């Protein structure tokens, strides 16, 4: 089967994540350039509806197959009935004509039922295959996006913790500097930490 656009985009995202540098002091986390990842995810989001429409078109072929089979079956039955009426009218021995016509109608009916059964089986196979493949592609896309989201949240939390630590150190250094500069003053105003930094 030809590789779909969704499958190719997912492979591109996997390759991109694999190419990213490892996070410092970590063996499982990588540093992902946000803009490049967003570009790949935007491409995937754009192609998903198109791929879904493609498989919906395949599913619609199932109905076309059934309609075509039923139309052929009806044509066969109409033709058989016309021949039946013609044979009854043309033959002088009515019983023989009746038996021959009944046999033709029976054979035509069996042939029509076989065509419809085959068409239904083919339609079900096409429908099941298309649904399974589309669901599988969407599952893969969901896993990749969930992984990217978890990585982004983790990186954001790590950055927040690092910045908070640096702010705390700077505030402590300022407090120590002011305290060493005016050790005798009792009314020196207490240095305030930035919002959210107080212990």
JSON list of N, CA, C and O in Angstrom, two decimals, residues 131-151:
[
{"chain": "A", "resi": 131, "resn": "UNK", "atom": "N", "xyz": [-11.52, 1.77, 7.25]},
{"chain": "A", "resi": 131, "resn": "UNK", "atom": "CA", "xyz": [-11.74, 2.24, 8.62]},
{"chain": "A", "resi": 131, "resn": "UNK", "atom": "C", "xyz": [-10.56, 1.86, 9.51]},
{"chain": "A", "resi": 131, "resn": "UNK", "atom": "O", "xyz": [-10.06, 2.67, 10.31]},
{"chain": "A", "resi": 132, "resn": "UNK", "atom": "N", "xyz": [-10.07, 0.62, 9.39]},
{"chain": "A", "resi": 132, "resn": "UNK", "atom": "CA", "xyz": [-8.95, 0.18, 10.21]},
{"chain": "A", "resi": 132, "resn": "UNK", "atom": "C", "xyz": [-7.71, 1.02, 9.94]},
{"chain": "A", "resi": 132, "resn": "UNK", "atom": "O", "xyz": [-7.02, 1.47, 10.87]},
{"chain": "A", "resi": 133, "resn": "UNK", "atom": "N", "xyz": [-7.40, 1.25, 8.67]},
{"chain": "A", "resi": 133, "resn": "UNK", "atom": "CA", "xyz": [-6.20, 2.00, 8.31]},
{"chain": "A", "resi": 133, "resn": "UNK", "atom": "C", "xyz": [-6.29, 3.44, 8.80]},
{"chain": "A", "resi": 133, "resn": "UNK", "atom": "O", "xyz": [-5.33, 3.99, 9.36]},
{"chain": "A", "resi": 134, "resn": "UNK", "atom": "N", "xyz": [-7.45, 4.08, 8.61]},
{"chain": "A", "resi": 134, "resn": "UNK", "atom": "CA", "xyz": [-7.61, 5.47, 9.05]},
{"chain": "A", "resi": 134, "resn": "UNK", "atom": "C", "xyz": [-7.49, 5.57, 10.57]},
{"chain": "A", "resi": 134, "resn": "UNK", "atom": "O", "xyz": [-6.82, 6.47, 11.09]},
{"chain": "A", "resi": 135, "resn": "UNK", "atom": "N", "xyz": [-8.12, 4.65, 11.30]},
{"chain": "A", "resi": 135, "resn": "UNK", "atom": "CA", "xyz": [-8.04, 4.66, 12.75]},
{"chain": "A", "resi": 135, "resn": "UNK", "atom": "C", "xyz": [-6.61, 4.47, 13.23]},
{"chain": "A", "resi": 135, "resn": "UNK", "atom": "O", "xyz": [-6.14, 5.13, 14.16]},
{"chain": "A", "resi": 136, "resn": "UNK", "atom": "N", "xyz": [-5.87, 3.57, 12.57]},
{"chain": "A", "resi": 136, "resn": "UNK", "atom": "CA", "xyz": [-4.48, 3.32, 12.93]},
{"chain": "A", "resi": 136, "resn": "UNK", "atom": "C", "xyz": [-3.63, 4.57, 12.74]},
{"chain": "A", "resi": 136, "resn": "UNK", "atom": "O", "xyz": [-2.80, 4.93, 13.58]},
{"chain": "A", "resi": 137, "resn": "UNK", "atom": "N", "xyz": [-3.82, 5.28, 11.62]},
{"chain": "A", "resi": 137, "resn": "UNK", "atom": "CA", "xyz": [-3.07, 6.51, 11.36]},
{"chain": "A", "resi": 137, "resn": "UNK", "atom": "C", "xyz": [-3.38, 7.59, 12.40]},
{"chain": "A", "resi": 137, "resn": "UNK", "atom": "O", "xyz": [-2.49, 8.29, 12.88]},
{"chain": "A", "resi": 138, "resn": "UNK", "atom": "N", "xyz": [-4.66, 7.72, 12.76]},
{"chain": "A", "resi": 138, "resn": "UNK", "atom": "CA", "xyz": [-5.04, 8.72, 13.75]},
{"chain": "A", "resi": 138, "resn": "UNK", "atom": "C", "xyz": [-4.49, 8.37, 15.13]},
{"chain": "A", "resi": 138, "resn": "UNK", "atom": "O", "xyz": [-4.13, 9.26, 15.90]},
{"chain": "A", "resi": 139, "resn": "UNK", "atom": "N", "xyz": [-4.44, 7.06, 15.46]},
{"chain": "A", "resi": 139, "resn": "UNK", "atom": "CA", "xyz": [-3.84, 6.64, 16.74]},
{"chain": "A", "resi": 139, "resn": "UNK", "atom": "C", "xyz": [-2.37, 7.03, 16.80]},
{"chain": "A", "resi": 139, "resn": "UNK", "atom": "O", "xyz": [-1.88, 7.53, 17.83]},
{"chain": "A", "resi": 140, "resn": "UNK", "atom": "N", "xyz": [-1.65, 6.81, 15.69]},
{"chain": "A", "resi": 140, "resn": "UNK", "atom": "CA", "xyz": [-0.23, 7.18, 15.65]},
{"chain": "A", "resi": 140, "resn": "UNK", "atom": "C", "xyz": [-0.05, 8.69, 15.81]},
{"chain": "A", "resi": 140, "resn": "UNK", "atom": "O", "xyz": [0.82, 9.16, 16.55]},
{"chain": "A", "resi": 141, "resn": "UNK", "atom": "N", "xyz": [-0.89, 9.47, 15.12]},
{"chain": "A", "resi": 141, "resn": "UNK", "atom": "CA", "xyz": [-0.81, 10.92, 15.22]},
{"chain": "A", "resi": 141, "resn": "UNK", "atom": "C", "xyz": [-1.10, 11.38, 16.65]},
{"chain": "A", "resi": 141, "resn": "UNK", "atom": "O", "xyz": [-0.44, 12.28, 17.18]},
{"chain": "A", "resi": 142, "resn": "UNK", "atom": "N", "xyz": [-2.08, 10.75, 17.28]},
{"chain": "A", "resi": 142, "resn": "UNK", "atom": "CA", "xyz": [-2.44, 11.10, 18.66]},
{"chain": "A", "resi": 142, "resn": "UNK", "atom": "C", "xyz": [-1.29, 10.85, 19.61]},
{"chain": "A", "resi": 142, "resn": "UNK", "atom": "O", "xyz": [-1.00, 11.67, 20.49]},
{"chain": "A", "resi": 143, "resn": "UNK", "atom": "N", "xyz": [-0.59, 9.73, 19.45]},
{"chain": "A", "resi": 143, "resn": "UNK", "atom": "CA", "xyz": [0.54, 9.41, 20.32]},
{"chain": "A", "resi": 143, "resn": "UNK", "atom": "C", "xyz": [1.68, 10.40, 20.15]},
{"chain": "A", "resi": 143, "resn": "UNK", "atom": "O", "xyz": [2.30, 10.84, 21.12]},
{"chain": "A", "resi": 144, "resn": "UNK", "atom": "N", "xyz": [1.98, 10.77, 18.91]},
{"chain": "A", "resi": 144, "resn": "UNK", "atom": "CA", "xyz": [3.08, 11.71, 18.65]},
{"chain": "A", "resi": 144, "resn": "UNK", "atom": "C", "xyz": [2.77, 13.07, 19.27]},
{"chain": "A", "resi": 144, "resn": "UNK", "atom": "O", "xyz": [3.62, 13.69, 19.92]},
{"chain": "A", "resi": 145, "resn": "UNK", "atom": "N", "xyz": [1.53, 13.56, 19.08]},
{"chain": "A", "resi": 145, "resn": "UNK", "atom": "CA", "xyz": [1.16, 14.87, 19.61]},
{"chain": "A", "resi": 145, "resn": "UNK", "atom": "C", "xyz": [1.15, 14.85, 21.14]},
{"chain": "A", "resi": 145, "resn": "UNK", "atom": "O", "xyz": [1.58, 15.80, 21.79]},
{"chain": "A", "resi": 146, "resn": "UNK", "atom": "N", "xyz": [0.66, 13.75, 21.74]},
{"chain": "A", "resi": 146, "resn": "UNK", "atom": "CA", "xyz": [0.65, 13.64, 23.20]},
{"chain": "A", "resi": 146, "resn": "UNK", "atom": "C", "xyz": [2.07, 13.65, 23.75]},
{"chain": "A", "resi": 146, "resn": "UNK", "atom": "O", "xyz": [2.36, 14.30, 24.76]},
{"chain": "A", "resi": 147, "resn": "UNK", "atom": "N", "xyz": [2.98, 12.95, 23.07]},
{"chain": "A", "resi": 147, "resn": "UNK", "atom": "CA", "xyz": [4.38, 12.93, 23.50]},
{"chain": "A", "resi": 147, "resn": "UNK", "atom": "C", "xyz": [5.01, 14.32, 23.41]},
{"chain": "A", "resi": 147, "resn": "UNK", "atom": "O", "xyz": [5.73, 14.75, 24.30]},
{"chain": "A", "resi": 148, "resn": "UNK", "atom": "N", "xyz": [4.72, 15.02, 22.32]},
{"chain": "A", "resi": 148, "resn": "UNK", "atom": "CA", "xyz": [5.25, 16.38, 22.14]},
{"chain": "A", "resi": 148, "resn": "UNK", "atom": "C", "xyz": [4.70, 17.31, 23.21]},
{"chain": "A", "resi": 148, "resn": "UNK", "atom": "O", "xyz": [5.42, 18.16, 23.75]},
{"chain": "A", "resi": 149, "resn": "UNK", "atom": "N", "xyz": [3.41, 17.14, 23.54]},
{"chain": "A", "resi": 149, "resn": "UNK", "atom": "CA", "xyz": [2.80, 17.98, 24.57]},
{"chain": "A", "resi": 149, "resn": "UNK", "atom": "C", "xyz": [3.45, 17.73, 25.93]},
{"chain": "A", "resi": 149, "resn": "UNK", "atom": "O", "xyz": [3.78, 18.68, 26.66]},
{"chain": "A", "resi": 150, "resn": "UNK", "atom": "N", "xyz": [3.66, 16.47, 26.30]},
{"chain": "A", "resi": 150, "resn": "UNK", "atom": "CA", "xyz": [4.28, 16.15, 27.57]},
{"chain": "A", "resi": 150, "resn": "UNK", "atom": "C", "xyz": [5.69, 16.70, 27.65]},
{"chain": "A", "resi": 150, "resn": "UNK", "atom": "O", "xyz": [6.11, 17.21, 28.69]},
{"chain": "A", "resi": 151, "resn": "UNK", "atom": "N", "xyz": [6.44, 16.62, 26.55]},
{"chain": "A", "resi": 151, "resn": "UNK", "atom": "CA", "xyz": [7.80, 17.15, 26.52]},
{"chain": "A", "resi": 151, "resn": "UNK", "atom": "C", "xyz": [7.79, 18.65, 26.70]},
{"chain": "A", "resi": 151, "resn": "UNK", "atom": "O", "xyz": [8.60, 19.22, 27.42]}
]
